[in-house]
């Protein structure tokens, strides 16, 4: 009997007689007490037993669709460029896009095909022109925009023949974010400075992830004028407008073969969402870089892999890849090389050489060191640790990863508070609770209220941390910061579930060593009991042979420390260039 209504909104609506409203856990947080009585969709990502299978399916689909996608780009723009060259320009957007669409589609597909659904409610969808973002940065912002997401649901429902209605009551259009004027002025200053520097350097070194002083020192020792920032300097207000004719032409060739309904939906969404910067304005931006002889023929480009949303940088890298110049990328975060489910490997594949924090899993990878903290002071004795605890909170849910489970996220979010509750009053009073910078105001308010109820002496931090010495740091997720603490031998413990099952085979034994030494816990009660019992002797525990051996074993592969980072880095760069 069709008596269920799927509500794809971020608000609760009135339930009609003889029907049952079903809500999406990514849109309404079912962890909050006021929502716990609602009925929730059990989306495919909640089936954690099939995560390996889902990951394999997604990876195969991405490879298959990208092969067709880049071939279609070659046909449409009359090019003959390799897959790796196209990856430099569109690979990051393509991965983010397909990951998002895969998440949205399979989260609701099985449910809406059941015999229970009578109707689906969605927000006011974007127009087809608005669905294509200005650039990749805007695309990433739109992933959280309710009207943008409603266009995805509308497309899915139209293709599947599912009845839906636009819910307009109390419905406001979410505006897109705009660049601030002062940032635009600063970008102009950097543009003219960089123009002069690049002409002299004949190479681009930027955002190496070294601390500021070492980043400048590295460039000076390589006899380069230091570049401090590299903003996206394309003039987006002069962009060509969305062309439905060109996109339909692209789509007709993209789906010329017989496709299953799933593939057809993904191809439609990909085609209509390509940013204007990568489609309508592709030839214009290519020519902008090509006509600049300095930008189009750099001897090498060296940067950490954090320019996925900077079209200016990507077009420069794209043209230089075509011209067979070197792209040297540097590991930016801890997931690269260890995560089992994070399949984003665009920077690893497109780089001529990829500098890692210690490992070498592929031919083009060069072991370096943890570039952010090498050269900083390491802890060598118990007297150098303080008497307080800092807890690093969980991040905001991404709502893009197909393998993200909201029930697991909500459980982990809740366990942060449960962990603090189980600490002794004395330790609670010495605790600093650091909010993750991605958390929204509602989550910060919720955490703050609960922390005040637990112990009003708990200090809450949103910005920079002034205290340098802590007795122990607790990370609520597998973080780059966790690696940094280990590299500097600062006392730290990780608290997250599935610590072994969510890392790849190569890194499993290294994480297992940390877990066996008590450096990773999965049970918040056991960790609280450990701290309550050993607070006064944490220094002895930290400097014990078992703990130190586990740290050294792990960091030797995934977070090496280098006392003279600039000197060592220069020697490795010179061997390549």
mmCIF file of C-alpha atoms in Angstrom, residues 482 492-494 496 499-500 507-522 526 530 541 544-551 553-554:
data_model
loop_
_atom_site.group_PDB
_atom_site.id
_atom_site.type_symbol
_atom_site.label_atom_id
_atom_site.label_comp_id
_atom_site.label_asym_id
_atom_site.label_seq_id
_atom_site.Cartn_x
_atom_site.Cartn_y
_atom_site.Cartn_z
ATOM 1 C CA UNK A 482 47.031 13.392 14.943
ATOM 2 C CA UNK A 492 48.104 12.169 21.793
ATOM 3 C CA UNK A 493 45.412 9.499 21.588
ATOM 4 C CA UNK A 494 42.895 8.909 18.796
ATOM 5 C CA UNK A 496 37.339 6.778 16.576
ATOM 6 C CA UNK A 499 40.354 2.322 13.080
ATOM 7 C CA UNK A 500 41.698 -0.804 11.359
ATOM 8 C CA UNK A 507 48.869 0.775 6.282
ATOM 9 C CA UNK A 508 46.908 -1.715 8.409
ATOM 10 C CA UNK A 509 49.884 -3.061 10.370
ATOM 11 C CA UNK A 510 51.030 0.470 11.230
ATOM 12 C CA UNK A 511 47.616 1.460 12.615
ATOM 13 C CA UNK A 512 47.417 -1.862 14.460
ATOM 14 C CA UNK A 513 50.717 -1.039 16.197
ATOM 15 C CA UNK A 514 49.246 2.277 17.410
ATOM 16 C CA UNK A 515 46.088 0.562 18.616
ATOM 17 C CA UNK A 516 47.951 -2.169 20.495
ATOM 18 C CA UNK A 517 50.059 0.491 22.232
ATOM 19 C CA UNK A 518 46.913 2.351 23.371
ATOM 20 C CA UNK A 519 47.407 5.270 20.983
ATOM 21 C CA UNK A 520 44.067 4.623 19.265
ATOM 22 C CA UNK A 521 40.901 3.723 21.181
ATOM 23 C CA UNK A 522 37.495 2.790 19.774
ATOM 24 C CA UNK A 526 37.662 2.512 28.171
ATOM 25 C CA UNK A 530 42.435 4.845 31.226
ATOM 26 C CA UNK A 541 53.200 5.829 29.860
ATOM 27 C CA UNK A 544 57.515 3.829 27.782
ATOM 28 C CA UNK A 545 59.336 1.608 25.268
ATOM 29 C CA UNK A 546 56.091 0.067 23.954
ATOM 30 C CA UNK A 547 54.527 3.430 23.119
ATOM 31 C CA UNK A 548 57.678 4.979 21.683
ATOM 32 C CA UNK A 549 58.359 1.913 19.506
ATOM 33 C CA UNK A 550 54.826 2.079 18.107
ATOM 34 C CA UNK A 551 55.200 5.812 17.351
ATOM 35 C CA UNK A 553 57.222 2.381 13.590
ATOM 36 C CA UNK A 554 54.205 4.369 12.394
#
